[in-house]
mmCIF file of C-alpha atoms in Angstrom:
data_model
loop_
_atom_site.group_PDB
_atom_site.id
_atom_site.type_symbol
_atom_site.label_atom_id
_atom_site.label_comp_id
_atom_site.label_asym_id
_atom_site.label_seq_id
_atom_site.Cartn_x
_atom_site.Cartn_y
_atom_site.Cartn_z
ATOM 1 C CA MET A 1 -40.927 22.114 43.363
ATOM 2 C CA ARG A 2 -38.202 24.370 44.666
ATOM 3 C CA VAL A 3 -36.930 26.833 42.327
ATOM 4 C CA TYR A 4 -33.835 29.388 43.009
ATOM 5 C CA HIS A 5 -31.171 31.554 41.373
ATOM 6 C CA ALA A 6 -27.374 30.899 42.999
ATOM 7 C CA GLU A 7 -24.057 32.541 41.886
ATOM 8 C CA PRO A 8 -21.583 30.038 40.706
ATOM 9 C CA GLU A 9 -19.065 30.938 43.587
ATOM 10 C CA GLU A 10 -22.251 30.116 46.369
ATOM 11 C CA ALA A 11 -22.990 26.923 44.385
ATOM 12 C CA GLN A 12 -19.455 25.294 45.638
ATOM 13 C CA ALA A 13 -20.612 24.521 49.107
ATOM 14 C CA HIS A 14 -24.386 23.240 47.783
ATOM 15 C CA PRO A 15 -23.928 19.463 48.603
ATOM 16 C CA ARG A 16 -26.176 18.433 45.533
ATOM 17 C CA LEU A 17 -24.634 20.900 43.227
ATOM 18 C CA GLY A 18 -21.401 20.482 44.047
ATOM 19 C CA ALA A 19 -22.082 16.757 43.309
ATOM 20 C CA LEU A 20 -23.066 17.891 40.053
ATOM 21 C CA MET A 21 -20.748 19.573 38.609
ATOM 22 C CA ARG A 22 -17.945 18.458 39.895
ATOM 23 C CA ARG A 23 -14.427 16.845 38.449
ATOM 24 C CA GLY A 24 -15.060 13.216 38.284
ATOM 25 C CA GLN A 25 -18.435 13.386 37.271
ATOM 26 C CA ALA A 26 -19.144 15.968 34.741
ATOM 27 C CA ALA A 27 -18.411 15.077 31.109
ATOM 28 C CA GLY A 28 -16.120 17.440 30.747
ATOM 29 C CA PRO A 29 -14.504 20.933 31.888
ATOM 30 C CA PHE A 30 -17.472 22.766 30.572
ATOM 31 C CA ASP A 31 -19.721 21.453 32.984
ATOM 32 C CA ARG A 32 -17.786 21.877 35.885
ATOM 33 C CA LEU A 33 -18.283 24.572 38.682
ATOM 34 C CA ASP A 34 -14.948 25.572 38.587
ATOM 35 C CA TRP A 35 -14.598 26.176 34.595
ATOM 36 C CA LEU A 36 -18.111 28.197 34.791
ATOM 37 C CA THR A 37 -16.428 30.420 38.039
ATOM 38 C CA LEU A 38 -13.225 31.044 35.915
ATOM 39 C CA LEU A 39 -15.124 32.371 32.995
ATOM 40 C CA ALA A 40 -17.304 34.403 34.971
ATOM 41 C CA ARG A 41 -13.800 35.956 36.771
ATOM 42 C CA GLU A 42 -11.962 36.266 33.342
ATOM 43 C CA CYS A 43 -14.130 36.638 30.664
ATOM 44 C CA LEU A 44 -17.646 37.632 30.974
ATOM 45 C CA THR A 45 -17.607 40.827 33.055
ATOM 46 C CA PRO A 46 -19.911 43.052 33.276
ATOM 47 C CA ALA A 47 -22.583 40.308 32.471
ATOM 48 C CA ARG A 48 -24.000 38.535 35.628
ATOM 49 C CA PRO A 49 -23.361 34.205 35.389
ATOM 50 C CA PHE A 50 -25.924 32.197 37.400
ATOM 51 C CA LEU A 51 -27.452 28.827 37.813
ATOM 52 C CA ALA A 52 -30.853 28.784 37.944
ATOM 53 C CA VAL A 53 -31.895 25.637 39.986
ATOM 54 C CA ALA A 54 -34.904 23.476 40.538
ATOM 55 C CA GLU A 55 -35.094 20.489 42.747
ATOM 56 C CA GLU A 56 -38.236 17.985 43.372
ATOM 57 C CA ASP A 57 -37.739 14.785 45.614
ATOM 58 C CA GLY A 58 -34.073 14.323 44.497
ATOM 59 C CA ALA A 59 -34.196 15.323 41.092
ATOM 60 C CA ILE A 60 -32.185 18.548 40.566
ATOM 61 C CA LEU A 61 -31.942 20.471 37.356
ATOM 62 C CA ALA A 62 -29.050 23.139 37.291
ATOM 63 C CA LEU A 63 -29.127 25.884 33.823
ATOM 64 C CA PRO A 64 -26.172 27.860 34.042
ATOM 65 C CA LEU A 65 -27.314 31.424 32.367
ATOM 66 C CA LEU A 66 -25.768 34.910 31.954
ATOM 67 C CA GLN A 67 -27.815 38.077 32.393
ATOM 68 C CA GLY A 68 -26.577 41.038 29.806
ATOM 69 C CA PRO A 69 -28.336 43.937 28.911
ATOM 70 C CA HIS A 70 -30.281 42.247 26.414
ATOM 71 C CA GLY A 71 -31.447 39.131 28.097
ATOM 72 C CA LEU A 72 -30.481 35.396 28.867
ATOM 73 C CA SER A 73 -27.685 33.632 27.165
ATOM 74 C CA ALA A 74 -25.796 30.701 28.048
ATOM 75 C CA CYS A 75 -23.045 30.800 30.773
ATOM 76 C CA ALA A 76 -20.051 30.153 27.613
ATOM 77 C CA ASN A 77 -17.966 31.602 25.293
ATOM 78 C CA TRP A 78 -15.587 30.529 22.359
ATOM 79 C CA TYR A 79 -13.925 28.608 24.738
ATOM 80 C CA SER A 80 -16.509 26.302 25.589
ATOM 81 C CA PHE A 81 -17.270 23.194 23.043
ATOM 82 C CA TRP A 82 -20.854 22.661 24.522
ATOM 83 C CA ALA A 83 -23.346 24.574 26.970
ATOM 84 C CA ARG A 84 -26.290 22.846 28.424
ATOM 85 C CA PRO A 85 -28.298 21.792 31.591
ATOM 86 C CA LEU A 86 -27.154 19.542 33.920
ATOM 87 C CA THR A 87 -29.354 16.953 35.653
ATOM 88 C CA ASN A 88 -29.096 13.672 37.795
ATOM 89 C CA ALA A 89 -32.659 12.770 36.430
ATOM 90 C CA PRO A 90 -32.601 12.958 32.396
ATOM 91 C CA ASP A 91 -36.006 11.608 32.049
ATOM 92 C CA ARG A 92 -37.631 14.785 34.532
ATOM 93 C CA ALA A 93 -35.678 16.869 32.503
ATOM 94 C CA PRO A 94 -38.327 18.793 30.865
ATOM 95 C CA ALA A 95 -40.219 19.176 33.707
ATOM 96 C CA LEU A 96 -37.862 20.964 35.709
ATOM 97 C CA ILE A 97 -36.597 23.366 32.927
ATOM 98 C CA ALA A 98 -40.690 24.058 32.248
ATOM 99 C CA ALA A 99 -40.227 25.133 36.196
ATOM 100 C CA LEU A 100 -37.288 26.795 35.796
ATOM 101 C CA ALA A 101 -38.961 28.869 32.992
ATOM 102 C CA ARG A 102 -41.677 29.934 34.838
ATOM 103 C CA THR A 103 -39.449 32.123 37.150
ATOM 104 C CA LEU A 104 -37.735 34.034 33.949
ATOM 105 C CA ASP A 105 -38.882 36.817 31.838
ATOM 106 C CA ALA A 106 -36.162 37.786 29.385
ATOM 107 C CA PRO A 107 -35.639 36.488 26.228
ATOM 108 C CA LEU A 108 -33.504 33.577 25.891
ATOM 109 C CA ASP A 109 -30.206 32.534 23.120
ATOM 110 C CA PHE A 110 -28.478 29.541 24.561
ATOM 111 C CA ALA A 111 -25.656 28.064 22.563
ATOM 112 C CA PRO A 112 -23.716 25.718 21.771
ATOM 113 C CA LEU A 113 -26.521 22.792 22.953
ATOM 114 C CA PRO A 114 -26.013 19.238 22.540
ATOM 115 C CA THR A 115 -29.021 17.309 21.063
ATOM 116 C CA ARG A 116 -30.185 15.944 23.438
ATOM 117 C CA GLU A 117 -30.238 19.237 25.617
ATOM 118 C CA ALA A 118 -31.373 21.206 23.215
ATOM 119 C CA GLY A 119 -34.552 19.104 22.774
ATOM 120 C CA TRP A 120 -34.965 18.919 26.667
ATOM 121 C CA MET A 121 -34.853 22.963 26.499
ATOM 122 C CA ALA A 122 -37.395 23.269 23.686
ATOM 123 C CA GLN A 123 -39.866 21.459 25.542
ATOM 124 C CA GLY A 124 -39.508 22.421 28.218
ATOM 125 C CA LEU A 125 -39.763 26.231 27.404
ATOM 126 C CA ARG A 126 -42.891 25.427 25.667
ATOM 127 C CA ALA A 127 -44.644 23.543 28.380
ATOM 128 C CA ALA A 128 -43.872 26.768 30.488
ATOM 129 C CA GLY A 129 -45.739 29.078 27.493
ATOM 130 C CA TRP A 130 -42.681 30.508 25.875
ATOM 131 C CA LEU A 131 -42.043 30.125 22.208
ATOM 132 C CA ALA A 132 -38.561 28.298 21.448
ATOM 133 C CA MET A 133 -37.018 27.793 18.403
ATOM 134 C CA VAL A 134 -33.600 25.554 17.362
ATOM 135 C CA GLU A 135 -31.299 25.825 14.698
ATOM 136 C CA PRO A 136 -27.647 24.518 14.097
ATOM 137 C CA ALA A 137 -24.826 26.615 15.635
ATOM 138 C CA HIS A 138 -22.044 24.924 15.291
ATOM 139 C CA MET A 139 -20.559 21.271 13.957
ATOM 140 C CA ASN A 140 -18.619 19.227 16.028
ATOM 141 C CA ARG A 141 -15.726 16.733 14.589
ATOM 142 C CA HIS A 142 -15.273 14.004 17.360
ATOM 143 C CA LEU A 143 -13.975 10.510 17.385
ATOM 144 C CA ALA A 144 -15.037 7.071 19.019
ATOM 145 C CA LEU A 145 -12.038 4.923 19.504
ATOM 146 C CA GLU A 146 -14.249 2.058 20.391
ATOM 147 C CA GLY A 147 -11.305 -0.041 21.803
ATOM 148 C CA ARG A 148 -8.526 0.534 19.118
ATOM 149 C CA ASP A 149 -5.052 1.084 20.162
ATOM 150 C CA PHE A 150 -3.447 3.621 18.157
ATOM 151 C CA ALA A 151 -1.983 1.301 15.687
ATOM 152 C CA THR A 152 -5.429 -0.119 14.597
ATOM 153 C CA TRP A 153 -6.590 3.847 14.714
ATOM 154 C CA TRP A 154 -3.982 5.316 12.666
ATOM 155 C CA ALA A 155 -4.312 2.699 9.619
ATOM 156 C CA THR A 156 -7.620 3.920 9.276
ATOM 157 C CA ARG A 157 -6.732 7.303 8.617
ATOM 158 C CA PRO A 158 -6.532 9.220 4.766
ATOM 159 C CA GLY A 159 -3.573 7.880 3.131
ATOM 160 C CA ALA A 160 -1.673 11.048 2.639
ATOM 161 C CA LEU A 161 -2.233 11.855 6.310
ATOM 162 C CA ARG A 162 -0.220 8.833 7.021
ATOM 163 C CA ALA A 163 2.225 9.091 4.137
ATOM 164 C CA THR A 164 3.033 12.973 5.530
ATOM 165 C CA VAL A 165 3.865 11.906 9.095
ATOM 166 C CA ARG A 166 5.994 9.272 7.604
ATOM 167 C CA ARG A 167 8.001 10.971 5.073
ATOM 168 C CA LYS A 168 8.443 14.088 7.609
ATOM 169 C CA SER A 169 9.340 11.645 10.506
ATOM 170 C CA ARG A 170 12.006 10.206 8.813
ATOM 171 C CA GLN A 171 13.612 13.399 8.146
ATOM 172 C CA GLY A 172 14.252 13.808 11.767
ATOM 173 C CA GLN A 173 13.749 17.467 11.913
ATOM 174 C CA VAL A 174 10.777 18.231 14.363
ATOM 175 C CA ALA A 175 10.984 16.727 17.635
ATOM 176 C CA CYS A 176 7.841 16.377 19.615
ATOM 177 C CA ARG A 177 7.514 16.228 23.449
ATOM 178 C CA ILE A 178 4.198 16.100 25.166
ATOM 179 C CA THR A 179 4.141 16.709 29.293
ATOM 180 C CA THR A 180 1.750 16.669 31.654
ATOM 181 C CA THR A 181 2.779 19.534 34.140
ATOM 182 C CA PHE A 182 2.397 23.096 33.823
ATOM 183 C CA ASP A 183 5.574 24.928 33.021
ATOM 184 C CA GLU A 184 6.365 28.561 32.729
ATOM 185 C CA ALA A 185 8.823 28.061 30.315
ATOM 186 C CA ASP A 186 6.894 25.346 28.315
ATOM 187 C CA TRP A 187 3.858 28.002 28.652
ATOM 188 C CA ALA A 188 5.968 30.917 27.290
ATOM 189 C CA ALA A 189 6.880 28.841 24.208
ATOM 190 C CA PHE A 190 2.866 28.310 23.704
ATOM 191 C CA GLU A 191 1.676 31.810 23.879
ATOM 192 C CA ALA A 192 4.929 33.172 21.481
ATOM 193 C CA ILE A 193 3.799 30.164 18.865
ATOM 194 C CA TYR A 194 0.115 31.422 19.121
ATOM 195 C CA ALA A 195 0.915 34.990 18.963
ATOM 196 C CA ALA A 196 3.239 34.294 15.566
ATOM 197 C CA SER A 197 0.836 31.980 14.219
ATOM 198 C CA TRP A 198 -2.076 32.701 11.557
ATOM 199 C CA LYS A 199 -4.205 32.916 14.519
ATOM 200 C CA PRO A 200 -6.460 35.503 15.606
ATOM 201 C CA GLN A 201 -4.941 37.158 18.821
ATOM 202 C CA GLU A 202 -5.836 35.490 21.997
ATOM 203 C CA ALA A 203 -8.965 36.811 23.879
ATOM 204 C CA SER A 204 -8.128 35.757 27.293
ATOM 205 C CA PRO A 205 -4.552 34.604 27.748
ATOM 206 C CA ALA A 206 -5.438 34.671 31.488
ATOM 207 C CA PHE A 207 -8.265 32.416 31.659
ATOM 208 C CA LEU A 208 -6.543 30.128 29.220
ATOM 209 C CA ARG A 209 -3.277 29.863 31.839
ATOM 210 C CA ALA A 210 -5.313 29.775 34.824
ATOM 211 C CA PHE A 211 -7.223 26.455 33.257
ATOM 212 C CA ALA A 212 -4.165 24.456 32.193
ATOM 213 C CA GLN A 213 -2.399 25.151 35.908
ATOM 214 C CA GLY A 214 -6.029 24.031 37.047
ATOM 215 C CA GLU A 215 -5.631 20.836 34.638
ATOM 216 C CA SER A 216 -1.759 20.389 35.318
ATOM 217 C CA ALA A 217 -2.699 20.411 39.353
ATOM 218 C CA ALA A 218 -5.474 17.620 38.507
ATOM 219 C CA GLY A 219 -3.427 15.548 36.025
ATOM 220 C CA ALA A 220 -5.391 16.543 33.146
ATOM 221 C CA LEU A 221 -3.341 18.366 31.003
ATOM 222 C CA ARG A 222 -1.547 17.549 28.051
ATOM 223 C CA LEU A 223 0.622 20.080 26.689
ATOM 224 C CA GLY A 224 2.479 19.350 23.550
ATOM 225 C CA LEU A 225 5.512 21.005 21.967
ATOM 226 C CA ALA A 226 7.065 20.682 18.785
ATOM 227 C CA THR A 227 10.539 21.921 18.284
ATOM 228 C CA ILE A 228 13.208 22.238 15.507
ATOM 229 C CA GLU A 229 16.799 22.412 16.364
ATOM 230 C CA GLY A 230 15.680 23.312 19.709
ATOM 231 C CA GLU A 231 13.243 26.267 18.846
ATOM 232 C CA PRO A 232 9.606 25.567 19.647
ATOM 233 C CA VAL A 233 7.571 26.134 16.181
ATOM 234 C CA ALA A 234 4.451 24.303 17.320
ATOM 235 C CA ALA A 235 2.254 23.672 20.498
ATOM 236 C CA GLN A 236 -1.184 22.104 21.350
ATOM 237 C CA VAL A 237 -3.389 22.163 24.580
ATOM 238 C CA TRP A 238 -5.315 19.248 25.616
ATOM 239 C CA SER A 239 -6.561 18.043 28.749
ATOM 240 C CA VAL A 240 -8.292 14.376 29.285
ATOM 241 C CA GLU A 241 -11.290 14.164 31.383
ATOM 242 C CA ALA A 242 -13.917 11.497 31.898
ATOM 243 C CA GLN A 243 -12.083 9.234 29.176
ATOM 244 C CA THR A 244 -12.403 11.871 26.397
ATOM 245 C CA ALA A 245 -9.469 14.041 25.231
ATOM 246 C CA PHE A 246 -10.398 17.674 24.309
ATOM 247 C CA ILE A 247 -8.367 19.452 21.795
ATOM 248 C CA HIS A 248 -8.383 22.738 23.358
ATOM 249 C CA LYS A 249 -5.774 24.803 20.795
ATOM 250 C CA LEU A 250 -3.186 23.900 18.563
ATOM 251 C CA ALA A 251 -0.732 26.966 16.632
ATOM 252 C CA HIS A 252 2.253 26.486 14.590
ATOM 253 C CA ARG A 253 4.461 29.143 13.177
ATOM 254 C CA PRO A 254 3.951 29.371 9.507
ATOM 255 C CA GLN A 255 7.674 29.504 8.739
ATOM 256 C CA ALA A 256 8.302 25.933 9.918
ATOM 257 C CA SER A 257 4.746 24.820 7.986
ATOM 258 C CA ARG A 258 7.057 22.649 5.220
ATOM 259 C CA ALA A 259 8.202 20.493 8.332
ATOM 260 C CA SER A 260 4.554 19.626 9.199
ATOM 261 C CA PRO A 261 5.513 20.263 12.837
ATOM 262 C CA GLY A 262 1.533 20.587 13.726
ATOM 263 C CA THR A 263 0.934 17.332 12.109
ATOM 264 C CA LEU A 264 3.469 15.628 13.839
ATOM 265 C CA LEU A 265 2.495 17.060 17.349
ATOM 266 C CA THR A 266 -1.335 15.943 16.420
ATOM 267 C CA ALA A 267 -0.396 12.374 15.711
ATOM 268 C CA ALA A 268 2.213 12.477 18.888
ATOM 269 C CA LEU A 269 -0.529 13.801 21.345
ATOM 270 C CA MET A 270 -3.283 11.194 19.628
ATOM 271 C CA ARG A 271 -0.832 8.272 20.275
ATOM 272 C CA HIS A 272 -0.721 9.545 23.996
ATOM 273 C CA VAL A 273 -3.991 9.563 24.931
ATOM 274 C CA ILE A 274 -4.749 6.393 23.174
ATOM 275 C CA ASP A 275 -2.183 4.414 24.011
ATOM 276 C CA ILE A 276 -1.085 5.929 27.427
ATOM 277 C CA ASP A 277 -4.605 7.788 28.546
ATOM 278 C CA ARG A 278 -6.768 5.147 26.760
ATOM 279 C CA VAL A 279 -9.249 7.657 26.242
ATOM 280 C CA ALA A 280 -12.459 6.216 24.430
ATOM 281 C CA HIS A 281 -13.405 9.719 22.781
ATOM 282 C CA VAL A 282 -11.639 12.623 21.138
ATOM 283 C CA ASP A 283 -13.187 15.917 21.040
ATOM 284 C CA PHE A 284 -12.166 18.688 18.200
ATOM 285 C CA GLY A 285 -14.654 21.594 19.459
ATOM 286 C CA THR A 286 -16.522 23.368 17.904
ATOM 287 C CA GLY A 287 -15.604 24.286 13.712
ATOM 288 C CA ASP A 288 -15.821 21.934 11.016
ATOM 289 C CA ASP A 289 -12.571 22.608 9.731
ATOM 290 C CA PRO A 290 -11.865 20.722 6.527
ATOM 291 C CA TYR A 291 -8.425 19.177 8.264
ATOM 292 C CA LYS A 292 -10.233 17.678 11.014
ATOM 293 C CA ALA A 293 -12.093 15.108 8.993
ATOM 294 C CA ASP A 294 -8.835 13.715 8.435
ATOM 295 C CA TRP A 295 -8.600 12.941 12.152
ATOM 296 C CA MET A 296 -11.938 12.694 13.585
ATOM 297 C CA ASP A 297 -14.537 10.325 12.109
ATOM 298 C CA ASP A 298 -17.954 12.008 13.082
ATOM 299 C CA VAL A 299 -19.681 15.372 12.967
ATOM 300 C CA ARG A 300 -22.619 16.437 15.134
ATOM 301 C CA PRO A 301 -24.154 19.161 15.395
ATOM 302 C CA ARG A 302 -24.332 21.814 18.015
ATOM 303 C CA TRP A 303 -27.660 24.130 18.545
ATOM 304 C CA ARG A 304 -28.757 27.712 19.415
ATOM 305 C CA LEU A 305 -31.944 27.676 21.055
ATOM 306 C CA ARG A 306 -33.893 31.104 20.938
ATOM 307 C CA ALA A 307 -36.978 31.617 23.066
ATOM 308 C CA HIS A 308 -39.178 34.182 24.129
ATOM 309 C CA ASN A 309 -41.866 34.636 27.126
ATOM 310 C CA PRO A 310 -44.982 35.740 25.589
ATOM 311 C CA ARG A 311 -46.794 36.390 28.601
ATOM 312 C CA ALA A 312 -43.632 38.733 30.036
ATOM 313 C CA LEU A 313 -43.990 40.984 26.255
ATOM 314 C CA ILE A 314 -47.730 41.634 26.780
ATOM 315 C CA ARG A 315 -47.451 42.170 30.250
ATOM 316 C CA ALA A 316 -44.639 44.946 29.800
ATOM 317 C CA PRO A 317 -44.498 45.700 26.287
ATOM 318 C CA LEU A 318 -42.404 48.768 26.579
ATOM 319 C CA ARG A 319 -39.903 47.427 28.755
ATOM 320 C CA HIS A 320 -39.218 44.482 26.360
ATOM 321 C CA TRP A 321 -39.944 46.105 23.211
ATOM 322 C CA ARG A 322 -36.461 45.574 21.983
ATOM 323 C CA ASP A 323 -37.628 41.671 22.141
ATOM 324 C CA TRP A 324 -40.461 42.234 19.489
ATOM 325 C CA PRO A 325 -38.444 42.381 16.211
ATOM 326 C CA ASP A 326 -36.284 39.428 17.431
ATOM 327 C CA LEU A 327 -39.105 37.436 17.729
ATOM 328 C CA ALA A 328 -40.760 38.472 14.345
ATOM 329 C CA ARG A 329 -37.659 37.566 13.132
ATOM 330 C CA GLY A 330 -37.461 34.366 14.610
ATOM 331 C CA LEU A 331 -41.301 33.405 13.494
ATOM 332 C CA ALA A 332 -40.132 34.215 9.861
ATOM 333 C CA ARG A 333 -36.979 31.794 9.699
ATOM 334 C CA LEU A 334 -39.379 29.248 11.291
ATOM 335 C CA ALA A 335 -41.984 29.769 8.757
ATOM 336 C CA THR A 336 -39.306 29.782 5.721
ATOM 337 C CA GLY A 337 -37.567 26.250 7.733
ATOM 338 C CA ARG A 338 -34.634 27.913 8.417
ATOM 339 C CA THR A 339 -35.018 27.070 12.362
ATOM 340 C CA ARG A 340 -37.478 24.362 13.831
ATOM 341 C CA LEU A 341 -39.485 23.905 16.862
ATOM 342 C CA ALA A 342 -37.081 20.882 18.241
ATOM 343 C CA PRO A 343 -33.712 19.315 17.009
ATOM 344 C CA PRO A 344 -34.204 16.026 14.626
ATOM 345 C CA PRO A 345 -33.220 12.876 17.333
ATOM 346 C CA GLY A 346 -29.395 12.319 16.743
ATOM 347 C CA ASP A 347 -26.165 10.981 18.228
ATOM 348 C CA ASP A 348 -24.349 13.241 21.444
#
């Protein structure tokens, strides 16, 4: 077993890591090395991102981690739909995670994990002697199309939603346009709409812009703009990868709400990704906002895993004095049923 740590930039030149975490192999942008590198550069300083890697007999597992002042966390933030270990050997994942855990001392707070990977991590950490507990972190609304075209899927939507789209479309007030190429004017329109919307201030506009430019270069960007009399009033940023459409950002100007430009734009983008891109899935990210249920059929949890290495706490109690209260709180949550040892089996 070979266990080591690698910087995201260094991992680009590693043949196996590069193959595991490249576009075309990854299930979405959040698994890719270029995503992690961009996230580290634009959003995560001064914390140190790195990959904890275990290799054995051709099997490899990489765990993207962030070293902060109070321990380890996922190399992720509010832009990430998920964070997880990546491997070419799922049946060996817990053993590889156990090998990684034996090289780590700091407490771990890792989210948002899909159910399968949360189970791997809980099993592997406990095999290495750690105390590991999981609890729900977020909910994820998503859609499996199962071969349906837009018209077939649209017929299953709530009647009120279909009536709104039909009525507002007939009025002809809103025009929707979808582009797959990054354009400075279009992006400026998106940023202006977002700034004028009900949404909080964009935390890292440089990250989002660079991500959109990269997705455009790869042919994966889907930027939607809705206008009224030529003025942009709603905008959405989607990407398409691995037969999945990811809905990253959406916003509209509140004064245009009566015309429902956001709803019309979402319908137009759904038609595009279903009938033109032929995606099999649509992912609406984290957050179980009620309006998402009109568009997505299913909901699944994303998990938070908290873990402590008792040997490290006992070996250096003064150095880890900050971790004892957190461990006590975790055990109390476990005793009261607010957290658990592993997630229940479920679909991801």
